[in-house]
Tab-separated table of C-alpha atoms in Angstrom:
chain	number	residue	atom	x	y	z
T	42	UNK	CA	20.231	-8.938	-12.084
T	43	UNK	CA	18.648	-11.251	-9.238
T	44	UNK	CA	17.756	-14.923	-10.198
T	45	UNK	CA	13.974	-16.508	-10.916
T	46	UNK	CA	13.639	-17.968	-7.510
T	47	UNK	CA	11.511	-20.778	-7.077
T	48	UNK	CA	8.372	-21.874	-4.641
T	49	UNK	CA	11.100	-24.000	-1.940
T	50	UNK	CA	13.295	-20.427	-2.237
T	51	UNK	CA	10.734	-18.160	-1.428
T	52	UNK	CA	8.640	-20.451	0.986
T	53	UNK	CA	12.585	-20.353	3.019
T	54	UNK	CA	12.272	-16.290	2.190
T	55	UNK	CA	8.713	-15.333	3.002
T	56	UNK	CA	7.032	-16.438	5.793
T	57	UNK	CA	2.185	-17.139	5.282
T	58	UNK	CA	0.411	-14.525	7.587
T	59	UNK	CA	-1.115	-15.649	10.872
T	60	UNK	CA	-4.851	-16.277	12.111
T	61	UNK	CA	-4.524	-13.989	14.301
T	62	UNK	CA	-2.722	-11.020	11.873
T	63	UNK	CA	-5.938	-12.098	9.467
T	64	UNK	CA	-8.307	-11.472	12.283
T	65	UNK	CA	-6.499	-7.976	13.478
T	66	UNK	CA	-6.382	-6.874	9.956
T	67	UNK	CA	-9.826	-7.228	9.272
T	68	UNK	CA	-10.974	-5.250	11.948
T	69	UNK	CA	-8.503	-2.516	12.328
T	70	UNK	CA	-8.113	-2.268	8.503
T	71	UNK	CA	-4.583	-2.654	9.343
T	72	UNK	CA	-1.600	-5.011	10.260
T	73	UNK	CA	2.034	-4.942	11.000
T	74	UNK	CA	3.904	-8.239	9.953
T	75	UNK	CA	6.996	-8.214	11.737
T	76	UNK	CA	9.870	-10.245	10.092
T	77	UNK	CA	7.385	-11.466	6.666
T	78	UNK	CA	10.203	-11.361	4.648
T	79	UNK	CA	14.435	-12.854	5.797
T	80	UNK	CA	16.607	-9.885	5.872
T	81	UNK	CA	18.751	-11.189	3.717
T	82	UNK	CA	16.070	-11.476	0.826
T	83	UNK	CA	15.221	-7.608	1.786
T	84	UNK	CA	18.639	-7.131	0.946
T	85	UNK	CA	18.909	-8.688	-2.057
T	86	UNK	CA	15.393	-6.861	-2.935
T	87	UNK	CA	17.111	-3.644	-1.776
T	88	UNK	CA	20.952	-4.203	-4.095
T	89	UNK	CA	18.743	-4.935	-7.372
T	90	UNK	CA	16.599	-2.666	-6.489
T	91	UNK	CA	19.354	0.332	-6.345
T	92	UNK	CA	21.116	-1.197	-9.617
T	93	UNK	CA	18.314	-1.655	-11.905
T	94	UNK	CA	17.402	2.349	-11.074
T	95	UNK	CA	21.441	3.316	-11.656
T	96	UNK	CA	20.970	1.252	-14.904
T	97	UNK	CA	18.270	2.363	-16.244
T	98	UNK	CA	18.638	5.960	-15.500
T	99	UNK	CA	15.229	5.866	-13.055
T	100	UNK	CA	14.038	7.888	-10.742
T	101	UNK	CA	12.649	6.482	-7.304
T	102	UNK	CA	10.391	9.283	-7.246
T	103	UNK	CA	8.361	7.151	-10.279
T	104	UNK	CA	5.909	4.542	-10.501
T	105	UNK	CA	8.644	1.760	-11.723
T	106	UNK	CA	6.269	-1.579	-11.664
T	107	UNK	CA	9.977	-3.452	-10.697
T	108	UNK	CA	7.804	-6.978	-11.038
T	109	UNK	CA	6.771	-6.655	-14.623
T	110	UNK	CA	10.937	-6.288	-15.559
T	111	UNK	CA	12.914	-9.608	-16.031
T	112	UNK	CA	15.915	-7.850	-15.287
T	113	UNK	CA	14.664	-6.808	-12.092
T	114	UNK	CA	14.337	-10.302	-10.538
T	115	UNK	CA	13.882	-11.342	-7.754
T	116	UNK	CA	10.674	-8.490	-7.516
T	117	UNK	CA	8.888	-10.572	-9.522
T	118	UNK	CA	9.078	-13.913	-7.842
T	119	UNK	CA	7.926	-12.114	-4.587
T	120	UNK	CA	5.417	-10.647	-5.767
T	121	UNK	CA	3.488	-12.955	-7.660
T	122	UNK	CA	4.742	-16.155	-5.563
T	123	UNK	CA	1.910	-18.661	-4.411
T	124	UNK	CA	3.061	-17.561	-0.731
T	125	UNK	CA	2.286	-13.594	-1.360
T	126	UNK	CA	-0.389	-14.149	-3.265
T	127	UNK	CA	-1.887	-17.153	-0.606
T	128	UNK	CA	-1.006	-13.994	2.215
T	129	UNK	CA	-2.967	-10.865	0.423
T	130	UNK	CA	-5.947	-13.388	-0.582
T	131	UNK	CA	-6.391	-14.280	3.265
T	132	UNK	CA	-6.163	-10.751	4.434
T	133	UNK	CA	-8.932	-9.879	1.861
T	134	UNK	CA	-10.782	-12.488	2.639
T	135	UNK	CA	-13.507	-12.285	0.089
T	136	UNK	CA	-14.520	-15.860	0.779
T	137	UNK	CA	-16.318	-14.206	3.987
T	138	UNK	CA	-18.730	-12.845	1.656
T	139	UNK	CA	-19.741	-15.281	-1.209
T	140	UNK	CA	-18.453	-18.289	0.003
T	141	UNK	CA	-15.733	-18.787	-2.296
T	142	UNK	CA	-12.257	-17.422	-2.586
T	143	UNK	CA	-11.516	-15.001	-5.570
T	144	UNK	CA	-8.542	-14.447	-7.535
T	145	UNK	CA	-6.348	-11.764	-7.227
T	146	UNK	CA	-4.587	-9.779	-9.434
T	147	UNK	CA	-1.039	-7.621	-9.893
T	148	UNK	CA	-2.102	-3.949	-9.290
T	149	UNK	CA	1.324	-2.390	-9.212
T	150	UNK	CA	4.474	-2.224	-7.540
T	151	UNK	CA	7.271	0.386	-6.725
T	152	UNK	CA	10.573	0.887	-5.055
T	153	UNK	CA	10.737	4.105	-2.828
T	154	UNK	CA	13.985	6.119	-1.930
T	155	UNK	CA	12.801	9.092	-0.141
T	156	UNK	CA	15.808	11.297	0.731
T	157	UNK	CA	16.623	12.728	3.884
T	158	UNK	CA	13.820	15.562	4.898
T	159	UNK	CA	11.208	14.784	2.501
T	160	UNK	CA	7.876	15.710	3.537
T	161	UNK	CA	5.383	13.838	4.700
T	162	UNK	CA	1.948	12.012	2.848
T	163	UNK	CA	-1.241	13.876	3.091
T	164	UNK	CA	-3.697	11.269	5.214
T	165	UNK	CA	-5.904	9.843	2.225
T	166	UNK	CA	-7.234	6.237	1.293
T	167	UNK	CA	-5.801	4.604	-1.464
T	168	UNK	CA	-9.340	3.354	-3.039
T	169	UNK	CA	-10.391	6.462	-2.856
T	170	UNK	CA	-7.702	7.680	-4.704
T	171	UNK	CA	-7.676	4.533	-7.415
T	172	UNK	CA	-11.302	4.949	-8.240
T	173	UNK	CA	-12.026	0.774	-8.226
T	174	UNK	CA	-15.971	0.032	-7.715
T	175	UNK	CA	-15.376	-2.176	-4.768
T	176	UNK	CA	-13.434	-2.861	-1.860
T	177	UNK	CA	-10.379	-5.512	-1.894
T	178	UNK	CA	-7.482	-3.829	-2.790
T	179	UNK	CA	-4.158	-3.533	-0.183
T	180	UNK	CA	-1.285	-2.975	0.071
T	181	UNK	CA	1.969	-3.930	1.193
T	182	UNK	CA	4.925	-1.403	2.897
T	183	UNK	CA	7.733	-3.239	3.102
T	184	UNK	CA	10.921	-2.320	4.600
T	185	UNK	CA	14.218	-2.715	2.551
T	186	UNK	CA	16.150	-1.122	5.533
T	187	UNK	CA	15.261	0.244	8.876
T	188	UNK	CA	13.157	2.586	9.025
T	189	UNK	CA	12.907	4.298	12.128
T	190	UNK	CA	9.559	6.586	13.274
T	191	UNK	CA	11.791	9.887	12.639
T	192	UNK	CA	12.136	8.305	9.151
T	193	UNK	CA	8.332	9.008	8.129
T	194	UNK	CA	7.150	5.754	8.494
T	195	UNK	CA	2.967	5.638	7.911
T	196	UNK	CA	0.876	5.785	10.572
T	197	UNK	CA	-2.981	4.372	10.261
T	198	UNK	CA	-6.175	5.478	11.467
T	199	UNK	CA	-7.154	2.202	13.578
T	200	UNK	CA	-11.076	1.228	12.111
T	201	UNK	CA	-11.276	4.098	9.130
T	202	UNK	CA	-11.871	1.551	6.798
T	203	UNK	CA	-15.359	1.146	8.424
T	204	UNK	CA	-16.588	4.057	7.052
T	205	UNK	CA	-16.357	3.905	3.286
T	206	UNK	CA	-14.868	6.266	0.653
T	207	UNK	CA	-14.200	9.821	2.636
T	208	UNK	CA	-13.112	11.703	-0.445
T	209	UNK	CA	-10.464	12.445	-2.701
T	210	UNK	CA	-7.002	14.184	-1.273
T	211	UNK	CA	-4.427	13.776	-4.197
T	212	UNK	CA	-6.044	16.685	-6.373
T	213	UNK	CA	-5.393	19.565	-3.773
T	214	UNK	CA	-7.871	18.758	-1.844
T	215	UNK	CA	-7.187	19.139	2.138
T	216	UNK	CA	-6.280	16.118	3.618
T	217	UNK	CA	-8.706	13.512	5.214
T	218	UNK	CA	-7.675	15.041	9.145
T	219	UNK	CA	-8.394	18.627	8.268
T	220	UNK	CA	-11.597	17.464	6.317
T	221	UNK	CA	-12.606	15.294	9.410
T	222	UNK	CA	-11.390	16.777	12.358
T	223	UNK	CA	-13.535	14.629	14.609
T	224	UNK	CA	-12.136	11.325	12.746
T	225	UNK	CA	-9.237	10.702	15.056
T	226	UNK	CA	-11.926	11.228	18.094
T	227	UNK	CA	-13.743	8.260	16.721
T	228	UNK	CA	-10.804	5.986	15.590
T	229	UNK	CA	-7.077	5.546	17.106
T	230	UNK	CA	-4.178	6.914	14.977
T	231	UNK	CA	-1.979	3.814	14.932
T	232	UNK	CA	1.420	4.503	17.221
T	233	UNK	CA	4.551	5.761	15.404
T	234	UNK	CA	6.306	2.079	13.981
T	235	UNK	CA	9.371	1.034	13.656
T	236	UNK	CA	10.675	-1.527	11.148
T	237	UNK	CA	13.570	-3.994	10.418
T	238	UNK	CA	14.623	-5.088	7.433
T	239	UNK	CA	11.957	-7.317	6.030
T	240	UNK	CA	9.365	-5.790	8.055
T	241	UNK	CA	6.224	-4.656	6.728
T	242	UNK	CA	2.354	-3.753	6.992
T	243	UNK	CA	-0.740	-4.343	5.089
T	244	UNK	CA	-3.689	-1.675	5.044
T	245	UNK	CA	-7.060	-1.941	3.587
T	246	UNK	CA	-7.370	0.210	0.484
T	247	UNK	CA	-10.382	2.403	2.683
T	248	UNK	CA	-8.098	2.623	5.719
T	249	UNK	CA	-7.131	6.312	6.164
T	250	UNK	CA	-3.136	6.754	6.145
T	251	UNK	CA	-0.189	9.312	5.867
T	252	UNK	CA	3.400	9.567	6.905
T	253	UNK	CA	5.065	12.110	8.423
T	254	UNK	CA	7.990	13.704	6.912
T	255	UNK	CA	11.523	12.128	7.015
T	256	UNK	CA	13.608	14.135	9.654
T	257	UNK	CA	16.327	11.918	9.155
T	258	UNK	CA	19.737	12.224	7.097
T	259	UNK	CA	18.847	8.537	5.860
T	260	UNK	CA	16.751	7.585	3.004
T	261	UNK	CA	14.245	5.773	3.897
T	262	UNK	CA	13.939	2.615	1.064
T	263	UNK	CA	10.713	0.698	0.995
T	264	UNK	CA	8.912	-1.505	-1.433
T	265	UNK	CA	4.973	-0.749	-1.856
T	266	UNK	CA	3.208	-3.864	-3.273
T	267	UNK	CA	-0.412	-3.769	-4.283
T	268	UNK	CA	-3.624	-6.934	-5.140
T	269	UNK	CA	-6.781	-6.196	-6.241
T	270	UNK	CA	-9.309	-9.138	-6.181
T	271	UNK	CA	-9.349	-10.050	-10.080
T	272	UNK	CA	-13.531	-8.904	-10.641
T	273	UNK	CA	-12.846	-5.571	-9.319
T	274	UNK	CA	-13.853	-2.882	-12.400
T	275	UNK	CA	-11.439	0.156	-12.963
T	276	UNK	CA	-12.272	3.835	-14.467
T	277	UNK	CA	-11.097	3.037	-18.298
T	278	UNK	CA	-9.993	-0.502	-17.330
T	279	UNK	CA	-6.773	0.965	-16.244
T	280	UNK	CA	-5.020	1.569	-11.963
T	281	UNK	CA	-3.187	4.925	-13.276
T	282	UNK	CA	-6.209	7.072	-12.232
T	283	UNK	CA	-4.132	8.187	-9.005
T	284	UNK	CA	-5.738	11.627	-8.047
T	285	UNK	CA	-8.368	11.879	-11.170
T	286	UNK	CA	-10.078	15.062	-10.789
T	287	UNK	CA	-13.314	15.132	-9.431
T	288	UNK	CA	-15.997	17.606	-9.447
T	289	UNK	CA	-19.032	18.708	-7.495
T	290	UNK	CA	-22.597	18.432	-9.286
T	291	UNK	CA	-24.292	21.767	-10.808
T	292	UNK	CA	-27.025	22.776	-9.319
T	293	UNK	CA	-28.905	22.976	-12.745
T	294	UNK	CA	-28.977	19.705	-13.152
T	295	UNK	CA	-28.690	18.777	-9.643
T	296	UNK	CA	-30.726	21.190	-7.385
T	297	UNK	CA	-29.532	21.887	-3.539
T	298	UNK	CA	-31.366	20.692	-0.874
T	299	UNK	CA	-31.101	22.318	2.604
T	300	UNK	CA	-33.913	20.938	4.412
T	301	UNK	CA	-34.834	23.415	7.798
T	302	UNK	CA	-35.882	21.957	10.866
């Protein structure tokens, strides 16, 4: 079990976001933030990380929510540490909009061991997916080890975010590049990264993503962290909709219309 660590410990830990990472992630939809986090703290992340799952008889493959343990420390110092939370509210940057800043909340948070050859992530958007009724959330992909390109490491499509909710993927739906085959004509696939330890990105929950699959004999060990700003609304006031199924209209009810020119 980690220790509680305290604002002087994690201020020496993680390092705030730039200007300039604010003004590149608000209009690619995307950012990398080299170095946000010492190694040696993505180390310790990455030890407690691989104990409290050998403890606890976990899989990596499940949602785990690492902050919300106390035996899991120091998860939950990171992720709900004036300096994270100070970082995701200025990549949001809600205060564009009304003037004020809004508070953010937890939405959930998991430790990743994907084994050697696991395939890849259909491209999808993650508010798409969640079902919230407005735009806010992100994300965090931070590296616990290196993680090279061969690894599976996400890839982004530069500007997606632009264009609003594209549809859902996570319900066997084709994914967002076979659905949009012109989208990567219109907006740059980000280039294949790679990441040292403490290393990470933040993506816009509309930004279109997916990984390739890990070609590697390594796992590759990340830790996904996720803010929503704290008015967003939620189907059943819950974030575990991943995937919900969703359904075309009838046409009884809902009549086709196929103008001709």
């Amino acid at each position: 079990m980690g220790h509680v660590l305290n604002a002087d410990e994690i201020a020496a830990s993680v390092r705030e976001v730039t200007d300039d990472e604010v003004a590149f992630y608000q209009e690619h939809g995307w950012v990398k933030l080299d170095a946000l986090i010492a190694p040696e703290f993505a180390a310790e992340l990455l030890r407690v990380g691989e104990d409290w799952h050998q403890r606890e008889h976990k899989s990596t493959r499940d949602w785990n929510s690492l902050a919300l343990h106390a035996d899991a420390e120091p998860y939950r110092s990171l992720m709900f540490s004036d300096r994270m939370g100070r970082n995701a509210q200025r990549l949001v940057n809600r205060e564009r909009l009304s003037g004020t800043g809004i508070a953010l909340r937890y939405r959930n948070d998991h430790f990743v061991a994907r084994p050697p050859e696991t395939r890849g992530t259909a491209y999808h958007q993650d508010s798409t997916e969640h079902g919230s009724d407005r735009a806010g959330e992100l994300q965090f992909w931070l590296a616990l080890a290196e993680v090279t390109p061969e690894m599976g490491a996400m890839r982004f499509v530069t500007g997606s975010h632009q264009e609003g909710p594209l549809g859902a993927v996570m319900n066997g739906s084709p994914d967002l590049l076979e659905q949009y085959p012109g989208l990567t004509d219109v907006y740059e696939l980000s280039p294949p990264f790679h990441y040292r330890p403490g290393d990470a990105t933040a993506h816009h929950g509309y930004t279109v993503h997916g990984a390739p699959p890990n070609t590697t004999d390594r796992q590759r060990l990340s830790y996904i962290f996720s803010y929503t700003p704290a008015d967003t609304r939620w189907w059943n006031g819950r974030v575990e909709n991943w995937g919900s199924k969703r359904l075309p209209l009838e046409d009884g009810l809902n009549p086709m219309i196929n103008p001709t020119r």
